[in-house]
Tab-separated table of C-alpha atoms in Angstrom:
chain	number	residue	atom	x	y	z
A	171	MET	CA	129.720	166.810	92.930
A	172	ILE	CA	132.501	165.857	95.414
A	173	CYS	CA	133.837	166.835	98.602
A	174	VAL	CA	136.285	166.740	100.794
A	175	SER	CA	136.970	167.673	104.629
A	176	LEU	CA	140.361	168.387	105.686
A	177	PRO	CA	140.369	169.392	109.554
A	178	VAL	CA	143.334	172.970	109.812
A	179	HIS	CA	144.813	174.074	113.455
A	180	THR	CA	147.926	176.070	111.934
A	181	ARG	CA	149.807	178.260	109.215
A	182	PRO	CA	146.926	180.757	106.787
A	183	ALA	CA	149.869	180.603	104.081
A	184	VAL	CA	150.192	176.703	104.606
A	185	ILE	CA	146.410	175.906	104.409
A	186	ALA	CA	145.733	178.398	101.045
A	187	GLY	CA	148.823	176.506	99.710
A	188	GLN	CA	147.044	173.684	99.843
A	189	LEU	CA	143.875	174.415	98.465
A	190	ALA	CA	145.702	175.549	95.417
A	191	ASN	CA	147.105	172.097	95.518
A	192	PHE	CA	143.714	170.358	95.197
A	193	ALA	CA	142.154	172.875	92.835
A	194	ALA	CA	145.074	171.169	91.070
A	195	PHE	CA	144.901	167.958	90.749
A	196	LEU	CA	141.340	167.879	91.901
A	197	PRO	CA	139.447	171.107	90.519
A	198	ALA	CA	135.988	169.716	90.525
A	199	ALA	CA	136.212	169.584	94.166
A	200	GLN	CA	134.373	171.725	96.835
A	201	VAL	CA	136.885	171.630	100.092
A	202	VAL	CA	135.117	172.560	103.035
A	203	LEU	CA	137.512	173.063	105.989
A	204	HIS	CA	136.768	173.211	109.714
A	205	VAL	CA	138.749	175.213	111.212
A	206	SER	CA	140.673	174.129	115.257
A	207	ALA	CA	139.081	176.046	118.164
A	208	ASP	CA	142.647	175.576	119.333
A	209	ALA	CA	143.375	177.561	115.756
A	210	ARG	CA	146.698	179.211	116.186
A	211	PHE	CA	145.376	182.251	113.608
A	212	THR	CA	142.486	184.468	113.897
A	213	PRO	CA	139.923	184.320	111.439
A	214	ALA	CA	140.464	187.482	109.655
A	215	GLN	CA	143.821	185.732	109.266
A	216	LEU	CA	142.608	182.874	107.730
A	217	GLU	CA	140.597	184.810	105.650
A	218	ALA	CA	142.685	187.164	104.286
A	219	ALA	CA	145.334	184.068	103.537
A	220	LEU	CA	142.689	182.874	101.613
A	221	ALA	CA	141.711	185.890	99.325
A	222	ALA	CA	145.498	186.362	98.575
A	223	GLY	CA	145.499	182.630	97.715
A	224	GLY	CA	142.451	182.948	95.090
A	225	CYS	CA	141.458	180.037	97.038
A	226	ALA	CA	137.481	179.704	95.512
A	227	ASN	CA	137.720	176.415	96.077
A	228	ALA	CA	136.670	176.142	99.883
A	229	VAL	CA	133.982	177.119	102.700
A	230	VAL	CA	134.935	177.390	106.451
A	231	ASN	CA	132.469	175.623	108.392
A	232	PRO	CA	131.348	178.184	111.478
A	233	GLN	CA	131.571	174.802	113.404
A	234	ARG	CA	134.642	175.219	115.440
A	235	LEU	CA	135.895	171.948	117.521
A	236	ALA	CA	139.231	171.522	119.766
A	237	THR	CA	141.070	169.067	117.891
A	238	GLY	CA	144.322	167.303	118.790
A	239	TRP	CA	146.221	163.983	118.245
A	240	GLY	CA	143.508	161.043	118.825
A	241	ASN	CA	140.331	163.520	118.407
A	242	ILE	CA	139.978	164.525	114.991
A	243	LEU	CA	137.210	162.634	114.183
A	244	LEU	CA	134.594	164.351	115.682
A	245	ALA	CA	136.154	167.112	113.279
A	246	HIS	CA	135.425	165.063	110.267
A	247	LEU	CA	131.609	164.619	111.942
A	248	ALA	CA	131.345	168.466	111.805
A	249	ASN	CA	131.788	169.035	108.326
A	250	ILE	CA	130.185	165.742	107.191
A	251	ALA	CA	127.156	167.092	109.073
A	252	TRP	CA	127.899	170.404	107.347
A	253	ILE	CA	128.132	169.604	103.804
A	254	ARG	CA	124.822	166.966	104.227
A	255	ARG	CA	122.351	169.310	105.188
A	256	GLN	CA	124.588	173.155	102.786
A	257	LEU	CA	125.452	170.629	99.933
A	258	PRO	CA	123.348	168.325	99.451
A	259	ALA	CA	124.356	167.744	95.470
A	260	CYS	CA	127.217	166.066	96.665
A	261	THR	CA	127.679	162.305	96.339
A	262	ARG	CA	131.137	161.779	97.635
A	263	ILE	CA	133.365	162.788	100.313
A	264	CYS	CA	137.301	162.281	100.731
A	265	LEU	CA	138.368	162.999	103.961
A	266	HIS	CA	142.676	164.723	104.225
A	267	SER	CA	144.685	166.486	106.925
A	268	SER	CA	146.660	169.802	106.861
A	269	ASN	CA	150.281	167.292	106.626
A	270	ASP	CA	149.042	165.622	102.767
A	271	MET	CA	149.225	166.711	99.623
A	272	LEU	CA	148.443	165.809	95.831
A	273	VAL	CA	150.893	165.038	93.516
A	274	ARG	CA	149.802	163.016	90.564
A	275	HIS	CA	146.687	164.194	88.102
A	276	GLY	CA	143.470	161.997	87.343
A	277	LEU	CA	141.903	162.038	90.497
A	278	GLY	CA	139.217	162.798	89.563
A	279	SER	CA	138.482	159.985	87.401
A	280	HIS	CA	140.394	157.286	89.247
A	281	LEU	CA	136.819	158.233	91.616
A	282	ASP	CA	134.285	158.342	88.930
A	283	LYS	CA	133.178	154.808	90.314
A	284	ASP	CA	130.680	153.192	92.468
A	285	GLY	CA	131.658	152.512	95.250
A	286	SER	CA	133.979	153.518	98.909
A	287	PHE	CA	138.123	154.179	98.557
A	288	LEU	CA	139.258	152.747	102.226
A	289	HIS	CA	141.351	149.972	104.329
A	290	ARG	CA	140.079	146.555	105.332
A	291	ARG	CA	142.731	146.612	108.108
A	292	PRO	CA	142.076	143.684	110.914
A	293	ILE	CA	142.897	144.571	114.085
A	294	ARG	CA	143.390	142.204	116.993
A	295	PRO	CA	145.435	141.024	120.027
A	296	GLY	CA	148.510	140.770	119.943
A	297	SER	CA	148.613	142.963	116.231
A	298	ARG	CA	152.219	145.205	115.749
A	299	TRP	CA	150.181	148.047	114.880
A	300	ARG	CA	150.738	150.563	117.699
A	301	PHE	CA	146.599	151.456	117.966
A	302	ALA	CA	145.303	148.025	117.738
A	303	GLY	CA	144.622	147.539	121.875
A	304	ALA	CA	143.523	150.842	122.300
A	305	ALA	CA	140.815	150.486	120.101
A	306	LEU	CA	140.029	146.825	120.835
A	307	GLY	CA	139.902	148.279	124.104
A	308	ASP	CA	137.612	151.621	122.813
A	309	GLN	CA	134.585	150.811	125.262
A	310	PRO	CA	132.344	152.947	123.004
A	311	LEU	CA	133.365	151.780	119.752
A	312	LEU	CA	133.279	148.316	121.260
A	313	ALA	CA	128.997	149.167	122.085
A	314	LEU	CA	129.051	150.226	118.360
A	315	ARG	CA	130.204	146.471	117.343
A	316	ARG	CA	127.860	144.598	119.476
A	317	ARG	CA	124.924	146.595	118.160
A	318	LEU	CA	125.635	145.719	114.370
A	319	GLY	CA	126.338	141.722	114.938
A	320	ASP	CA	129.646	141.680	116.205
A	321	ALA	CA	131.241	143.955	113.588
A	322	PRO	CA	134.631	142.990	113.550
A	323	ALA	CA	137.367	146.343	114.321
A	324	LEU	CA	139.149	146.885	110.847
A	325	GLY	CA	141.033	150.061	110.074
A	326	SER	CA	141.567	152.573	107.064
A	327	GLN	CA	143.926	155.610	106.762
A	328	VAL	CA	141.495	158.584	107.008
A	329	GLU	CA	143.604	160.768	104.478
A	330	GLY	CA	142.634	159.860	100.871
A	331	SER	CA	139.952	157.860	101.258
A	332	SER	CA	136.458	158.572	100.197
A	333	TYR	CA	133.222	157.323	100.440
A	334	ASP	CA	129.989	157.512	98.931
A	335	ALA	CA	128.193	160.271	100.576
A	336	ALA	CA	125.053	158.611	101.224
A	337	LEU	CA	127.127	155.504	103.533
A	338	LEU	CA	129.184	158.482	105.525
A	339	TYR	CA	125.594	160.411	106.290
A	340	GLU	CA	124.466	157.147	107.965
A	341	ILE	CA	127.945	155.903	109.978
A	342	ALA	CA	127.725	159.248	110.930
A	343	ASP	CA	124.115	159.016	112.317
A	344	ILE	CA	125.383	155.558	113.242
A	345	VAL	CA	128.607	157.359	115.771
A	346	LYS	CA	127.802	160.999	116.598
A	347	HIS	CA	126.852	159.905	119.796
A	348	ALA	CA	129.312	157.368	120.804
A	349	ALA	CA	131.949	159.377	119.347
A	350	ARG	CA	132.070	161.932	122.302
A	351	GLN	CA	132.294	159.601	124.854
A	352	PRO	CA	137.054	159.962	125.481
A	353	ALA	CA	138.180	156.665	124.537
A	354	PRO	CA	140.023	155.379	127.733
A	355	VAL	CA	143.139	155.761	126.057
A	356	PRO	CA	143.987	157.937	123.478
A	357	TYR	CA	144.500	156.920	119.327
A	358	PRO	CA	143.479	158.443	116.392
A	359	ARG	CA	139.999	157.228	116.245
A	360	GLU	CA	139.003	158.086	112.914
A	361	GLU	CA	140.992	155.755	111.931
A	362	VAL	CA	139.652	153.249	113.139
A	363	TRP	CA	135.587	154.015	113.252
A	364	LEU	CA	135.180	155.031	109.958
A	365	SER	CA	135.940	151.977	108.610
A	366	THR	CA	134.807	149.514	111.030
A	367	ILE	CA	131.513	150.466	110.711
A	368	ALA	CA	131.173	151.191	106.686
A	369	HIS	CA	132.035	147.275	106.392
A	370	ALA	CA	129.668	146.410	108.818
A	371	CYS	CA	126.884	148.582	106.958
A	372	GLY	CA	128.559	146.201	103.680
A	373	ALA	CA	129.996	149.045	102.244
A	374	ALA	CA	131.367	148.132	98.454
A	375	VAL	CA	134.861	148.899	98.228
A	376	ALA	CA	135.801	149.993	95.109
A	377	GLY	CA	139.477	150.562	95.628
A	378	THR	CA	142.550	152.090	99.301
A	379	PRO	CA	142.549	155.463	99.798
A	380	TYR	CA	144.706	157.525	97.810
A	381	VAL	CA	147.007	158.605	99.608
A	382	PHE	CA	150.470	157.213	100.985
A	383	SER	CA	151.594	158.128	103.939
A	384	GLU	CA	155.067	157.494	105.372
A	385	VAL	CA	153.472	156.010	108.309
A	386	HIS	CA	153.375	152.578	105.765
A	387	ARG	CA	157.384	152.850	105.071
A	388	PHE	CA	157.604	153.416	108.870
A	389	ASP	CA	155.479	150.048	110.602
A	390	ARG	CA	157.596	147.677	107.443
A	391	VAL	CA	160.533	148.076	108.687
A	392	PHE	CA	160.020	148.318	113.006
A	393	TRP	CA	157.379	145.275	112.195
A	394	ARG	CA	160.475	143.204	111.040
A	395	VAL	CA	162.672	144.660	113.659
A	396	LEU	CA	160.207	144.064	116.367
A	397	ALA	CA	159.893	140.320	114.846
A	398	VAL	CA	163.862	140.068	116.217
A	399	VAL	CA	163.846	141.528	119.290
A	400	ASP	CA	160.314	140.591	120.577
A	401	PRO	CA	161.725	137.584	121.942
A	402	PHE	CA	163.966	139.514	124.706
A	403	ILE	CA	161.722	142.992	125.261
A	404	GLY	CA	158.820	140.716	125.392
A	405	ARG	CA	155.282	141.903	126.327
A	406	ARG	CA	154.354	141.766	122.251
A	407	GLY	CA	151.310	143.898	121.143
A	408	ASP	CA	152.012	146.837	124.208
A	409	ALA	CA	153.025	149.721	122.551
A	410	ARG	CA	153.496	151.409	125.761
A	411	TRP	CA	155.817	148.882	126.976
A	412	LEU	CA	158.827	151.255	127.590
A	413	PRO	CA	161.707	149.716	125.945
A	414	ARG	CA	159.103	149.516	122.695
A	415	ARG	CA	158.960	152.847	122.819
A	416	ALA	CA	162.451	153.749	123.378
A	417	LEU	CA	163.019	152.150	119.785
A	418	GLU	CA	160.233	153.297	118.096
A	419	PHE	CA	161.209	156.597	118.900
A	420	LEU	CA	165.367	156.736	118.098
A	421	MET	CA	163.820	155.103	114.642
A	422	ILE	CA	161.575	158.327	113.933
A	423	ARG	CA	164.590	159.799	114.953
A	424	SER	CA	166.672	158.136	111.844
A	425	GLY	CA	163.822	159.863	109.826
A	426	PHE	CA	164.536	156.754	107.597
A	427	HIS	CA	160.518	156.117	106.674
A	428	ARG	CA	160.239	160.246	105.032
A	429	ILE	CA	158.625	161.049	102.043
A	430	ASP	CA	161.256	162.763	99.179
A	431	HIS	CA	161.080	163.882	96.172
A	432	GLY	CA	161.836	160.391	94.845
A	433	TRP	CA	158.879	158.650	96.402
A	434	VAL	CA	157.330	161.560	95.093
A	435	GLU	CA	158.693	160.745	91.683
A	436	ARG	CA	157.626	157.285	91.086
A	437	ILE	CA	153.913	158.611	92.346
A	438	ALA	CA	153.345	161.243	90.314
A	439	HIS	CA	154.399	159.405	87.091
A	440	ASP	CA	152.746	156.356	88.223
A	441	ARG	CA	156.349	153.976	88.536
A	442	ALA	CA	153.985	150.648	89.113
A	443	GLU	CA	157.491	148.886	88.989
A	444	ALA	CA	158.993	151.026	91.999
A	445	LEU	CA	155.851	150.478	94.279
A	446	ALA	CA	155.091	147.275	94.179
A	447	PRO	CA	156.960	145.651	96.722
A	448	TYR	CA	154.867	148.195	99.324
A	449	GLU	CA	151.706	147.262	97.721
A	450	TRP	CA	150.760	144.591	100.680
A	451	LEU	CA	151.745	144.716	104.692
A	452	SER	CA	151.426	142.299	107.896
A	453	ASP	CA	150.670	143.686	110.892
A	454	GLY	CA	151.642	139.891	112.438
A	455	HIS	CA	147.967	138.854	111.496
A	456	GLY	CA	148.067	137.747	107.788
A	457	LYS	CA	148.751	140.254	104.890
A	458	TRP	CA	146.465	143.848	104.234
A	459	ARG	CA	146.415	145.866	101.231
A	460	VAL	CA	147.778	149.118	101.422
A	461	PHE	CA	147.351	150.631	98.038
A	462	ASP	CA	145.868	150.150	94.645
A	463	ARG	CA	149.139	149.879	92.728
A	464	HIS	CA	147.971	152.605	89.912
A	465	GLY	CA	145.521	154.184	92.327
A	466	LEU	CA	147.846	156.756	94.621
A	467	TYR	CA	148.023	160.320	93.622
A	468	GLY	CA	148.954	162.197	97.228
A	469	VAL	CA	151.703	161.903	99.915
A	470	LYS	CA	151.635	162.342	103.582
A	471	ARG	CA	153.450	163.483	105.317
A	472	VAL	CA	154.483	166.651	103.783
A	473	PRO	CA	155.869	169.486	106.136
A	474	ARG	CA	153.613	172.264	107.498
A	475	ARG	CA	155.830	174.978	106.597
A	476	ALA	CA	155.041	176.716	102.851
A	477	ASP	CA	158.871	177.440	102.013
A	478	ALA	CA	159.672	173.968	102.575
A	479	PRO	CA	160.995	172.364	99.690
A	480	LEU	CA	159.168	169.342	99.285
A	481	ARG	CA	155.738	171.590	99.390
A	482	ARG	CA	157.273	174.142	97.318
A	483	TYR	CA	158.266	171.060	94.995
A	484	ILE	CA	155.183	169.344	94.577
A	485	ASP	CA	153.184	172.749	93.884
A	486	GLN	CA	155.217	172.978	90.690
A	487	LEU	CA	154.082	169.372	89.707
A	488	GLY	CA	150.321	171.414	90.382
A	489	SER	CA	151.590	173.686	88.056
A	490	GLN	CA	152.063	171.243	84.917
A	491	PRO	CA	149.594	170.620	82.298
A	492	ASP	CA	147.438	167.629	82.639
A	493	ARG	CA	147.732	164.784	80.500
A	494	SER	CA	146.513	161.903	82.821
A	495	SER	CA	143.473	161.775	79.757
A	496	THR	CA	145.513	161.027	77.474
A	497	GLN	CA	148.112	158.214	79.330
A	498	PRO	CA	146.467	153.937	78.948
A	499	GLN	CA	144.494	153.125	81.378
A	500	ASP	CA	143.985	149.613	80.637
A	501	ARG	CA	147.639	148.231	81.230
A	502	ARG	CA	146.529	148.032	85.052
A	503	ALA	CA	144.426	144.414	86.052
A	504	HIS	CA	147.932	141.864	85.223
A	505	GLU	CA	149.547	144.046	87.760
A	506	ASP	CA	147.464	143.926	90.536
A	507	HIS	CA	148.114	140.685	90.989
C-alpha cells in the first residue's frame, strides 16, 4: 500500500483539486492530510470541499501543528506517526507539498521497486546552496550525525521523495525528539534531516525524487552568475550576504525559471532528450543527480489557485486515458549514462 504525506494550509478547493490529481495519476495511493494549525480555513470548509470534489482517497490527520516556511518537518513526522498507527498495510510513503502536481501516468509501476527514492546531495562548507550553512550549523542535526558515526550531511528534495515505510519509521524514531528543538537559523529541515539519516542508516536507493522542481532550474543559472560575480561581491557561500540576496531577489522576480506548459509537456510525454541537459547539477563541490531521465512524473511549483492556467492544464492531462502500460520500458538503460 502506498501512502502520501501531504501538509496543507490554504484554499480547500486547491486541496480537493490536488487529491483529484492523485486519483488520476496515482490511484492506489491513500493521501494523509496534515492541516496546519495556522490554516486559512475551518475544518468544516475543508470537509465541504472534499465532499464536493468526491475525494475518497484522503484522510485527515487529527493532529494539527503550526507550519510555515522552514517548519514542515514536524508535520510530515506527525503524518508518518499516524500512518504507522492507523494504516499498518502501508509499505511505501511518498512526501508531497501543496504546490506540486503529478503530470504523467505510470508512477505506481515506477515505485514498485525495492528501495527509496531520494537525492544524495553533498552539503559541505562553501557550497553555493543557500541553506548549506544553516544545515551544517544546525546543532540538533549535528548531534544526530555524530551519534550515527559522523554521518555526512546529505540533502534531498522532499517533494516526490519516497521511502520504504519501515525505513521512514526508523528515521522518525531517530529524529522525533531532536526535531522539536528549533534550528539556530531557519531553513527547510525536511530537505536535509530525512535524507541524511536515511543514508546513515544504509538506505537502499532505487532512484531519485519523481517531481521536477523549478528551484533546480533557478539554481543552475544563479550559480553560474555567482561564479562570475563572487570575486567582486565576496563571501562565497554566505546566503545572507546582502549583495547576493539582492541579486537572488532580482533573478527570482524575473521568473525565468517558472514551470510552464512546455516543461509539463516534456515530463508528461517522457521526452528524455529534452530533459537530459538538466539531469545533473553541481553546488560547487562535484555533481549530483537531480533526477532519473525517465523517472519524472510531476512538477513543482504550481500556483495554489484553482483557476491558475497551469493547474487547469494539468487537470486536463489527468482526464486523458492512462497508456503507460503500453509504452516500452527497456529503452532507458543506454540513456542513463
